[in-house]
Amino acid sequence: MTKYRFLEVPPLNSNLLMLQLGRLGDFMCSTAFLPILKRQRPDISVAGIVRRRLLNVTGSCEYIDLILPYGLLYDIPLSIIKNIVYKPDIFVDLNHFVSETSKIVTFLSLADIKLTIATGHKTYPYNRFIALEGIESYHIVDRSLAVAELLGLRVSERDRRPHICIPMEGFDGANRVLNDFGFEDYIAINISAGSDDRMLSSEKWREIIKFILKESDKNIILLSMPSHMEIIEAIGFRNKRRVKSYTGGDFFTFSALISKSSLLISPDTSAIHIAGAFNVPVVGLYPDVSWNINMFGPTSDTKVVIFQKGRLVKDIETSLITKTLIQQLF
């Protein structure tokens, strides 16, 4: 499966591998190789550096042995970090865009090898690079698998998935929600996104929901962050027997509801990566930006990417979405 060019990096031997983990989507995709690592090289310990607000998410991952939140790095004297927990053999940063904080964290690392993806805007403090021919044509999961190959791990096509650990509490929460709703088979529609440019209007969602209810016998669960509850309310769905909503704000319940769905429709890539981790069919709404689709597109076996030439997600016509749904799914 090798398709990477490694610059000045021979196959690596390591006892402690440290990962720089970024935003939620980056975390799910950049840790895709960890289950492979723990199966084939259980002798390697893994430490992860994460933002404090993702501490709950990363803390549930059984493949990460040590978690260091950003803030903690500045609360502990550097001498203690150097002597106890912050001397990995290899420091890996797979994020595409790196903040100044991220560079500072990398600089503080005492690892001899500071490995990242070769891009035009990332050099110092990194000293080893993985070169991807035409980097913007590679999915972010491929970067994770490149590290796996550097470590001499066997990688197959079925490993090309994001990874997320959902604790049993998350599945218990989802089961309680589904029991309350009386649903077994349902479509999950995530209306939330990290950018206003990716947010469809309540009117457009209303048309999509009406179409699904008319053309299929599927139930629907609308998912959103608590801050987007007003959009759920504005949709004003009338068929409440078949349309329910979850806005509880618990990330793991949210993720488990996606994992149990028969289809996810979403404008947000983090939700799409969650579906990919469980091979849930996906209809992803994307802007007309090829590198964004290539790098952050769905990885599920059954997937449809919808975009409209020259338009942002919020401007995609409803008729294009419903036409695609009826052609591909019903």
C-alpha positions as YAML, in Angstrom:
chain: A
units: angstrom
residues:
- id: 1
  name: MET
  ca: [0.00, 0.00, 0.00]
- id: 2
  name: THR
  ca: [3.07, 2.27, 0.19]
- id: 3
  name: LYS
  ca: [2.52, 5.51, -1.71]
- id: 4
  name: TYR
  ca: [4.56, 7.99, 0.31]
- id: 5
  name: ARG
  ca: [8.04, 9.44, -0.11]
- id: 6
  name: PHE
  ca: [9.91, 9.77, 3.17]
- id: 7
  name: LEU
  ca: [12.51, 12.54, 3.36]
- id: 8
  name: GLU
  ca: [15.53, 11.69, 5.52]
- id: 9
  name: VAL
  ca: [13.44, 9.33, 7.61]
- id: 10
  name: PRO
  ca: [14.47, 5.66, 7.76]
- id: 11
  name: PRO
  ca: [12.04, 3.14, 9.29]
- id: 12
  name: LEU
  ca: [11.59, 4.27, 12.87]
- id: 13
  name: ASN
  ca: [12.18, 2.44, 16.11]
- id: 14
  name: SER
  ca: [10.47, 3.96, 19.11]
- id: 15
  name: ASN
  ca: [9.46, 3.27, 22.69]
- id: 16
  name: LEU
  ca: [7.52, 6.52, 23.17]
- id: 17
  name: LEU
  ca: [5.66, 8.25, 20.36]
- id: 18
  name: MET
  ca: [4.17, 11.67, 21.00]
- id: 19
  name: LEU
  ca: [1.35, 13.04, 18.85]
- id: 20
  name: GLN
  ca: [0.35, 16.65, 18.41]
- id: 21
  name: LEU
  ca: [-3.46, 16.54, 18.17]
- id: 22
  name: GLY
  ca: [-5.43, 19.51, 16.87]
- id: 23
  name: ARG
  ca: [-9.10, 20.15, 16.30]
- id: 24
  name: LEU
  ca: [-11.71, 17.42, 16.67]
- id: 25
  name: GLY
  ca: [-11.62, 16.37, 13.01]
- id: 26
  name: ASP
  ca: [-7.82, 16.39, 12.98]
- id: 27
  name: PHE
  ca: [-7.80, 14.23, 16.10]
- id: 28
  name: MET
  ca: [-10.10, 11.57, 14.64]
- id: 29
  name: CYS
  ca: [-8.15, 11.36, 11.39]
- id: 30
  name: SER
  ca: [-4.59, 11.71, 12.69]
- id: 31
  name: THR
  ca: [-5.10, 8.89, 15.21]
- id: 32
  name: ALA
  ca: [-6.32, 6.43, 12.56]
- id: 33
  name: PHE
  ca: [-3.10, 4.43, 12.81]
- id: 34
  name: LEU
  ca: [-3.23, 3.95, 16.59]
- id: 35
  name: PRO
  ca: [-5.37, 0.76, 16.58]
- id: 36
  name: ILE
  ca: [-2.89, -0.72, 14.08]
- id: 37
  name: LEU
  ca: [0.02, 0.39, 16.25]
- id: 38
  name: LYS
  ca: [-1.36, -1.15, 19.42]
- id: 39
  name: ARG
  ca: [-2.15, -4.43, 17.64]
- id: 40
  name: GLN
  ca: [1.25, -4.81, 16.02]
- id: 41
  name: ARG
  ca: [3.59, -2.87, 18.36]
- id: 42
  name: PRO
  ca: [2.10, -2.96, 21.87]
- id: 43
  name: ASP
  ca: [5.57, -2.12, 23.22]
- id: 44
  name: ILE
  ca: [5.26, 1.47, 21.95]
- id: 45
  name: SER
  ca: [3.66, 3.95, 24.33]
- id: 46
  name: VAL
  ca: [1.71, 6.87, 22.92]
- id: 47
  name: ALA
  ca: [1.36, 10.33, 24.42]
- id: 48
  name: GLY
  ca: [-1.03, 12.92, 23.00]
- id: 49
  name: ILE
  ca: [-0.94, 16.70, 23.32]
- id: 50
  name: VAL
  ca: [-4.43, 18.18, 23.05]
- id: 51
  name: ARG
  ca: [-6.36, 21.36, 23.64]
- id: 52
  name: ARG
  ca: [-8.06, 21.50, 27.00]
- id: 53
  name: ARG
  ca: [-11.54, 21.60, 25.48]
- id: 54
  name: LEU
  ca: [-10.90, 18.24, 23.79]
- id: 55
  name: LEU
  ca: [-9.61, 16.61, 26.95]
- id: 56
  name: ASN
  ca: [-12.86, 14.69, 27.53]
- id: 57
  name: VAL
  ca: [-12.85, 13.35, 23.96]
- id: 58
  name: THR
  ca: [-9.22, 12.28, 23.85]
- id: 59
  name: GLY
  ca: [-9.26, 10.95, 27.40]
- id: 60
  name: SER
  ca: [-11.63, 8.18, 26.31]
- id: 61
  name: CYS
  ca: [-9.22, 6.82, 23.69]
- id: 62
  name: GLU
  ca: [-7.78, 3.55, 24.93]
- id: 63
  name: TYR
  ca: [-4.90, 3.76, 22.43]
- id: 64
  name: ILE
  ca: [-3.39, 6.89, 24.02]
- id: 65
  name: ASP
  ca: [-1.44, 6.12, 27.17]
- id: 66
  name: LEU
  ca: [-0.74, 9.67, 28.33]
- id: 67
  name: ILE
  ca: [-2.68, 12.89, 27.71]
- id: 68
  name: LEU
  ca: [-1.07, 16.33, 28.07]
- id: 69
  name: PRO
  ca: [-3.48, 19.25, 27.60]
- id: 70
  name: TYR
  ca: [-1.94, 22.47, 26.28]
- id: 71
  name: GLY
  ca: [-2.54, 24.43, 29.46]
- id: 72
  name: LEU
  ca: [-0.79, 21.81, 31.54]
- id: 73
  name: LEU
  ca: [2.42, 22.38, 29.62]
- id: 74
  name: TYR
  ca: [2.61, 25.89, 30.97]
- id: 75
  name: ASP
  ca: [1.57, 24.99, 34.53]
- id: 76
  name: ILE
  ca: [4.44, 22.53, 35.07]
- id: 77
  name: PRO
  ca: [8.09, 23.64, 35.22]
- id: 78
  name: LEU
  ca: [9.94, 22.81, 32.00]
- id: 79
  name: SER
  ca: [12.58, 20.83, 33.93]
- id: 80
  name: ILE
  ca: [9.92, 18.41, 35.18]
- id: 81
  name: ILE
  ca: [8.47, 18.06, 31.69]
- id: 82
  name: LYS
  ca: [11.92, 17.30, 30.32]
- id: 83
  name: ASN
  ca: [12.83, 14.71, 32.94]
- id: 84
  name: ILE
  ca: [9.51, 12.91, 33.38]
- id: 85
  name: VAL
  ca: [6.94, 12.98, 30.65]
- id: 86
  name: TYR
  ca: [8.13, 15.03, 27.74]
- id: 87
  name: LYS
  ca: [11.07, 13.15, 26.25]
- id: 88
  name: PRO
  ca: [9.62, 11.05, 23.43]
- id: 89
  name: ASP
  ca: [11.68, 9.27, 20.82]
- id: 90
  name: ILE
  ca: [9.54, 10.72, 18.05]
- id: 91
  name: PHE
  ca: [7.32, 13.80, 18.00]
- id: 92
  name: VAL
  ca: [4.62, 13.71, 15.31]
- id: 93
  name: ASP
  ca: [2.48, 16.61, 14.10]
- id: 94
  name: LEU
  ca: [0.04, 15.67, 11.32]
- id: 95
  name: ASN
  ca: [-2.09, 18.82, 11.36]
- id: 96
  name: HIS
  ca: [-2.37, 20.66, 8.05]
- id: 97
  name: PHE
  ca: [-2.54, 24.13, 9.59]
- id: 98
  name: VAL
  ca: [-0.42, 24.75, 12.66]
- id: 99
  name: SER
  ca: [-0.96, 27.54, 15.16]
- id: 100
  name: GLU
  ca: [1.83, 29.40, 16.91]
- id: 101
  name: THR
  ca: [0.91, 27.54, 20.10]
- id: 102
  name: SER
  ca: [1.40, 24.28, 18.25]
- id: 103
  name: LYS
  ca: [4.85, 25.36, 17.09]
- id: 104
  name: ILE
  ca: [5.80, 26.35, 20.63]
- id: 105
  name: VAL
  ca: [4.75, 22.93, 21.91]
- id: 106
  name: THR
  ca: [6.79, 21.27, 19.18]
- id: 107
  name: PHE
  ca: [9.79, 23.46, 19.96]
- id: 108
  name: LEU
  ca: [9.66, 22.47, 23.64]
- id: 109
  name: SER
  ca: [9.79, 18.78, 22.75]
- id: 110
  name: LEU
  ca: [13.15, 17.14, 23.36]
- id: 111
  name: ALA
  ca: [12.54, 14.47, 20.73]
- id: 112
  name: ASP
  ca: [15.42, 14.05, 18.28]
- id: 113
  name: ILE
  ca: [12.91, 13.40, 15.49]
- id: 114
  name: LYS
  ca: [10.20, 16.02, 15.01]
- id: 115
  name: LEU
  ca: [8.13, 14.68, 12.16]
- id: 116
  name: THR
  ca: [5.45, 16.39, 10.10]
- id: 117
  name: ILE
  ca: [3.93, 16.51, 6.63]
- id: 118
  name: ALA
  ca: [5.99, 18.45, 4.10]
- id: 119
  name: THR
  ca: [4.04, 21.57, 3.14]
- id: 120
  name: GLY
  ca: [5.22, 24.93, 1.96]
- id: 121
  name: HIS
  ca: [4.35, 26.73, 5.19]
- id: 122
  name: LYS
  ca: [5.77, 24.31, 7.78]
- id: 123
  name: THR
  ca: [9.52, 24.11, 8.42]
- id: 124
  name: TYR
  ca: [11.16, 24.98, 11.73]
- id: 125
  name: PRO
  ca: [10.95, 23.58, 14.42]
- id: 126
  name: TYR
  ca: [10.34, 20.32, 12.51]
- id: 127
  name: ASN
  ca: [13.35, 18.38, 11.23]
- id: 128
  name: ARG
  ca: [11.83, 15.37, 9.42]
- id: 129
  name: PHE
  ca: [9.16, 15.43, 6.75]
- id: 130
  name: ILE
  ca: [6.83, 13.06, 4.94]
- id: 131
  name: ALA
  ca: [6.42, 14.19, 1.34]
- id: 132
  name: LEU
  ca: [3.09, 13.45, -0.33]
- id: 133
  name: GLU
  ca: [3.06, 13.92, -4.08]
- id: 134
  name: GLY
  ca: [0.28, 16.44, -4.64]
- id: 135
  name: ILE
  ca: [-0.44, 16.83, -0.93]
- id: 136
  name: GLU
  ca: [-3.91, 18.33, -1.42]
- id: 137
  name: SER
  ca: [-5.10, 15.15, -3.14]
- id: 138
  name: TYR
  ca: [-4.44, 13.06, -0.02]
- id: 139
  name: HIS
  ca: [-7.01, 12.52, 2.68]
- id: 140
  name: ILE
  ca: [-5.85, 13.48, 6.14]
- id: 141
  name: VAL
  ca: [-6.23, 9.81, 7.19]
- id: 142
  name: ASP
  ca: [-3.48, 8.95, 4.69]
- id: 143
  name: ARG
  ca: [-1.05, 11.05, 6.69]
- id: 144
  name: SER
  ca: [-1.73, 8.93, 9.73]
- id: 145
  name: LEU
  ca: [-1.17, 5.74, 7.75]
- id: 146
  name: ALA
  ca: [2.12, 7.16, 6.47]
- id: 147
  name: VAL
  ca: [3.38, 7.21, 10.06]
- id: 148
  name: ALA
  ca: [2.21, 3.62, 10.46]
- id: 149
  name: GLU
  ca: [4.33, 2.58, 7.47]
- id: 150
  name: LEU
  ca: [7.32, 4.47, 8.87]
- id: 151
  name: LEU
  ca: [7.00, 2.33, 11.97]
- id: 152
  name: GLY
  ca: [7.01, -0.81, 9.82]
- id: 153
  name: LEU
  ca: [3.34, -1.60, 10.44]
- id: 154
  name: ARG
  ca: [1.21, -3.56, 8.00]
- id: 155
  name: VAL
  ca: [-1.55, -1.32, 6.63]
- id: 156
  name: SER
  ca: [-4.55, -2.41, 4.58]
- id: 157
  name: GLU
  ca: [-7.27, -0.48, 2.77]
- id: 158
  name: ARG
  ca: [-9.77, -1.34, 5.52]
- id: 159
  name: ASP
  ca: [-7.60, 0.64, 7.93]
- id: 160
  name: ARG
  ca: [-8.31, 3.82, 5.98]
- id: 161
  name: ARG
  ca: [-10.81, 5.16, 8.48]
- id: 162
  name: PRO
  ca: [-10.92, 7.91, 11.09]
- id: 163
  name: HIS
  ca: [-10.85, 6.66, 14.64]
- id: 164
  name: ILE
  ca: [-12.87, 7.63, 17.69]
- id: 165
  name: CYS
  ca: [-13.38, 5.90, 21.02]
- id: 166
  name: ILE
  ca: [-16.92, 6.10, 22.38]
- id: 167
  name: PRO
  ca: [-17.16, 4.96, 26.01]
- id: 168
  name: MET
  ca: [-20.07, 2.76, 27.07]
- id: 169
  name: GLU
  ca: [-21.70, 5.78, 28.68]
- id: 170
  name: GLY
  ca: [-22.10, 7.29, 25.21]
- id: 171
  name: PHE
  ca: [-23.87, 4.22, 23.85]
- id: 172
  name: ASP
  ca: [-26.01, 4.04, 26.98]
- id: 173
  name: GLY
  ca: [-27.03, 7.66, 26.43]
- id: 174
  name: ALA
  ca: [-27.88, 6.96, 22.78]
- id: 175
  name: ASN
  ca: [-29.93, 3.91, 23.74]
- id: 176
  name: ARG
  ca: [-31.93, 5.98, 26.23]
- id: 177
  name: VAL
  ca: [-32.62, 8.59, 23.55]
- id: 178
  name: LEU
  ca: [-33.69, 5.94, 21.02]
- id: 179
  name: ASN
  ca: [-35.88, 4.22, 23.60]
- id: 180
  name: ASP
  ca: [-37.59, 7.54, 24.36]
- id: 181
  name: PHE
  ca: [-38.10, 8.16, 20.65]
- id: 182
  name: GLY
  ca: [-39.18, 4.60, 19.88]
- id: 183
  name: PHE
  ca: [-36.72, 4.51, 16.95]
- id: 184
  name: GLU
  ca: [-34.65, 1.62, 15.63]
- id: 185
  name: ASP
  ca: [-33.98, 2.53, 12.00]
- id: 186
  name: TYR
  ca: [-33.40, 6.22, 11.33]
- id: 187
  name: ILE
  ca: [-31.53, 8.84, 9.32]
- id: 188
  name: ALA
  ca: [-29.35, 11.23, 11.30]
- id: 189
  name: ILE
  ca: [-29.26, 14.82, 10.05]
- id: 190
  name: ASN
  ca: [-26.60, 17.00, 11.63]
- id: 191
  name: ILE
  ca: [-27.49, 20.65, 11.12]
- id: 192
  name: SER
  ca: [-24.58, 22.14, 13.09]
- id: 193
  name: ALA
  ca: [-21.26, 23.21, 11.62]
- id: 194
  name: GLY
  ca: [-18.22, 25.11, 12.80]
- id: 195
  name: SER
  ca: [-18.71, 27.89, 10.25]
- id: 196
  name: ASP
  ca: [-21.74, 29.96, 9.27]
- id: 197
  name: ASP
  ca: [-20.81, 29.35, 5.63]
- id: 198
  name: ARG
  ca: [-21.62, 25.66, 6.17]
- id: 199
  name: MET
  ca: [-25.00, 26.23, 7.83]
- id: 200
  name: LEU
  ca: [-28.10, 25.57, 5.74]
- id: 201
  name: SER
  ca: [-31.15, 27.68, 6.52]
- id: 202
  name: SER
  ca: [-34.09, 26.23, 8.43]
- id: 203
  name: GLU
  ca: [-36.17, 26.58, 5.26]
- id: 204
  name: LYS
  ca: [-33.80, 24.36, 3.30]
- id: 205
  name: TRP
  ca: [-33.68, 21.75, 6.05]
- id: 206
  name: ARG
  ca: [-37.48, 21.79, 6.18]
- id: 207
  name: GLU
  ca: [-37.67, 20.98, 2.48]
- id: 208
  name: ILE
  ca: [-35.12, 18.17, 2.80]
- id: 209
  name: ILE
  ca: [-36.98, 16.63, 5.75]
- id: 210
  name: LYS
  ca: [-40.32, 16.81, 3.92]
- id: 211
  name: PHE
  ca: [-38.73, 15.09, 0.94]
- id: 212
  name: ILE
  ca: [-37.29, 12.23, 3.04]
- id: 213
  name: LEU
  ca: [-40.60, 11.69, 4.85]
- id: 214
  name: LYS
  ca: [-42.44, 11.55, 1.53]
- id: 215
  name: GLU
  ca: [-39.99, 9.32, -0.35]
- id: 216
  name: SER
  ca: [-39.07, 6.86, 2.40]
- id: 217
  name: ASP
  ca: [-40.40, 5.26, 5.54]
- id: 218
  name: LYS
  ca: [-37.32, 6.28, 7.54]
- id: 219
  name: ASN
  ca: [-37.48, 8.07, 10.86]
- id: 220
  name: ILE
  ca: [-35.29, 11.15, 11.29]
- id: 221
  name: ILE
  ca: [-33.21, 12.41, 14.19]
- id: 222
  name: LEU
  ca: [-32.03, 16.01, 13.93]
- id: 223
  name: LEU
  ca: [-28.71, 16.58, 15.69]
- id: 224
  name: SER
  ca: [-27.31, 19.94, 16.70]
- id: 225
  name: MET
  ca: [-25.18, 21.68, 19.25]
- id: 226
  name: PRO
  ca: [-27.18, 23.40, 22.02]
- id: 227
  name: SER
  ca: [-26.24, 26.76, 20.50]
- id: 228
  name: HIS
  ca: [-28.16, 25.87, 17.31]
- id: 229
  name: MET
  ca: [-31.42, 24.85, 18.98]
- id: 230
  name: GLU
  ca: [-33.17, 27.85, 17.46]
- id: 231
  name: ILE
  ca: [-32.64, 26.37, 14.00]
- id: 232
  name: ILE
  ca: [-34.28, 23.13, 15.11]
- id: 233
  name: GLU
  ca: [-37.20, 25.13, 16.45]
- id: 234
  name: ALA
  ca: [-37.41, 27.23, 13.28]
- id: 235
  name: ILE
  ca: [-37.61, 24.12, 11.10]
- id: 236
  name: GLY
  ca: [-41.01, 23.56, 12.71]
- id: 237
  name: PHE
  ca: [-41.41, 19.94, 11.66]
- id: 238
  name: ARG
  ca: [-45.02, 18.82, 11.92]
- id: 239
  name: ASN
  ca: [-44.69, 15.03, 11.77]
- id: 240
  name: LYS
  ca: [-43.30, 14.62, 15.26]
- id: 241
  name: ARG
  ca: [-43.92, 10.90, 15.29]
- id: 242
  name: ARG
  ca: [-41.19, 10.35, 12.72]
- id: 243
  name: VAL
  ca: [-38.98, 13.39, 13.36]
- id: 244
  name: LYS
  ca: [-37.20, 13.91, 16.68]
- id: 245
  name: SER
  ca: [-34.22, 16.00, 17.73]
- id: 246
  name: TYR
  ca: [-31.23, 15.63, 20.03]
- id: 247
  name: THR
  ca: [-29.59, 18.82, 21.25]
- id: 248
  name: GLY
  ca: [-28.29, 17.51, 24.56]
- id: 249
  name: GLY
  ca: [-24.70, 18.56, 24.03]
- id: 250
  name: ASP
  ca: [-23.08, 15.31, 25.14]
- id: 251
  name: PHE
  ca: [-20.46, 14.55, 22.50]
- id: 252
  name: PHE
  ca: [-20.39, 10.80, 23.06]
- id: 253
  name: THR
  ca: [-24.19, 10.44, 22.92]
- id: 254
  name: PHE
  ca: [-24.12, 12.55, 19.75]
- id: 255
  name: SER
  ca: [-21.43, 10.27, 18.27]
- id: 256
  name: ALA
  ca: [-23.19, 7.07, 19.28]
- id: 257
  name: LEU
  ca: [-26.42, 8.27, 17.66]
- id: 258
  name: ILE
  ca: [-24.49, 8.77, 14.41]
- id: 259
  name: SER
  ca: [-22.85, 5.34, 14.74]
- id: 260
  name: LYS
  ca: [-26.27, 3.65, 15.06]
- id: 261
  name: SER
  ca: [-27.92, 5.51, 12.16]
- id: 262
  name: SER
  ca: [-28.55, 4.04, 8.72]
- id: 263
  name: LEU
  ca: [-27.42, 7.27, 7.04]
- id: 264
  name: LEU
  ca: [-25.85, 10.59, 8.05]
- id: 265
  name: ILE
  ca: [-26.52, 13.84, 6.23]
- id: 266
  name: SER
  ca: [-24.15, 16.58, 7.36]
- id: 267
  name: PRO
  ca: [-22.45, 19.83, 6.31]
- id: 268
  name: ASP
  ca: [-19.86, 19.38, 9.07]
- id: 269
  name: THR
  ca: [-16.77, 17.24, 8.53]
- id: 270
  name: SER
  ca: [-16.35, 16.22, 12.18]
- id: 271
  name: ALA
  ca: [-19.72, 14.45, 12.10]
- id: 272
  name: ILE
  ca: [-18.76, 12.93, 8.74]
- id: 273
  name: HIS
  ca: [-15.54, 11.57, 10.26]
- id: 274
  name: ILE
  ca: [-17.54, 10.03, 13.11]
- id: 275
  name: ALA
  ca: [-19.71, 8.26, 10.54]
- id: 276
  name: GLY
  ca: [-16.60, 7.14, 8.69]
- id: 277
  name: ALA
  ca: [-15.18, 5.57, 11.84]
- id: 278
  name: PHE
  ca: [-18.23, 3.27, 11.95]
- id: 279
  name: ASN
  ca: [-18.68, 2.95, 8.18]
- id: 280
  name: VAL
  ca: [-22.09, 4.62, 8.29]
- id: 281
  name: PRO
  ca: [-23.30, 5.75, 4.82]
- id: 282
  name: VAL
  ca: [-22.83, 9.50, 4.36]
- id: 283
  name: VAL
  ca: [-24.25, 12.33, 2.32]
- id: 284
  name: GLY
  ca: [-21.75, 15.14, 2.84]
- id: 285
  name: LEU
  ca: [-22.41, 18.77, 1.94]
- id: 286
  name: TYR
  ca: [-19.22, 20.56, 0.89]
- id: 287
  name: PRO
  ca: [-18.13, 23.89, -0.58]
- id: 288
  name: ASP
  ca: [-16.79, 23.88, -4.12]
- id: 289
  name: VAL
  ca: [-13.19, 23.60, -2.94]
- id: 290
  name: SER
  ca: [-11.40, 20.54, -4.31]
- id: 291
  name: TRP
  ca: [-8.66, 20.33, -1.67]
- id: 292
  name: ASN
  ca: [-11.27, 20.46, 1.10]
- id: 293
  name: ILE
  ca: [-13.20, 17.56, -0.41]
- id: 294
  name: ASN
  ca: [-10.02, 15.55, -1.10]
- id: 295
  name: MET
  ca: [-8.55, 16.04, 2.36]
- id: 296
  name: PHE
  ca: [-11.66, 15.95, 4.53]
- id: 297
  name: GLY
  ca: [-14.17, 13.99, 2.46]
- id: 298
  name: PRO
  ca: [-16.15, 10.98, 3.74]
- id: 299
  name: THR
  ca: [-14.37, 7.64, 4.07]
- id: 300
  name: SER
  ca: [-17.43, 5.40, 4.46]
- id: 301
  name: ASP
  ca: [-17.85, 2.69, 1.82]
- id: 302
  name: THR
  ca: [-21.17, 4.26, 0.79]
- id: 303
  name: LYS
  ca: [-20.82, 7.99, 0.38]
- id: 304
  name: VAL
  ca: [-22.08, 10.89, -1.69]
- id: 305
  name: VAL
  ca: [-20.43, 14.31, -1.78]
- id: 306
  name: ILE
  ca: [-22.72, 17.18, -2.77]
- id: 307
  name: PHE
  ca: [-21.31, 20.52, -3.85]
- id: 308
  name: GLN
  ca: [-22.41, 23.20, -6.28]
- id: 309
  name: LYS
  ca: [-20.01, 25.00, -8.58]
- id: 310
  name: GLY
  ca: [-18.78, 28.27, -7.15]
- id: 311
  name: ARG
  ca: [-20.98, 28.05, -4.06]
- id: 312
  name: LEU
  ca: [-20.57, 27.72, -0.33]
- id: 313
  name: VAL
  ca: [-22.48, 25.01, 1.52]
- id: 314
  name: LYS
  ca: [-25.12, 27.47, 2.72]
- id: 315
  name: ASP
  ca: [-25.88, 28.38, -0.91]
- id: 316
  name: ILE
  ca: [-26.38, 24.84, -2.26]
- id: 317
  name: GLU
  ca: [-29.82, 24.54, -3.83]
- id: 318
  name: THR
  ca: [-32.23, 22.21, -2.05]
- id: 319
  name: SER
  ca: [-33.26, 20.65, -5.37]
- id: 320
  name: LEU
  ca: [-29.70, 19.40, -5.93]
- id: 321
  name: ILE
  ca: [-29.67, 17.75, -2.50]
- id: 322
  name: THR
  ca: [-33.05, 16.05, -2.92]
- id: 323
  name: LYS
  ca: [-32.21, 14.96, -6.47]
- id: 324
  name: THR
  ca: [-29.01, 13.35, -5.23]
- id: 325
  name: LEU
  ca: [-30.84, 11.65, -2.37]
- id: 326
  name: ILE
  ca: [-33.43, 10.06, -4.63]
- id: 327
  name: GLN
  ca: [-30.81, 8.93, -7.15]
- id: 328
  name: GLN
  ca: [-28.45, 7.42, -4.62]
- id: 329
  name: LEU
  ca: [-30.48, 6.29, -1.65]
- id: 330
  name: PHE
  ca: [-34.15, 5.62, -2.27]
...
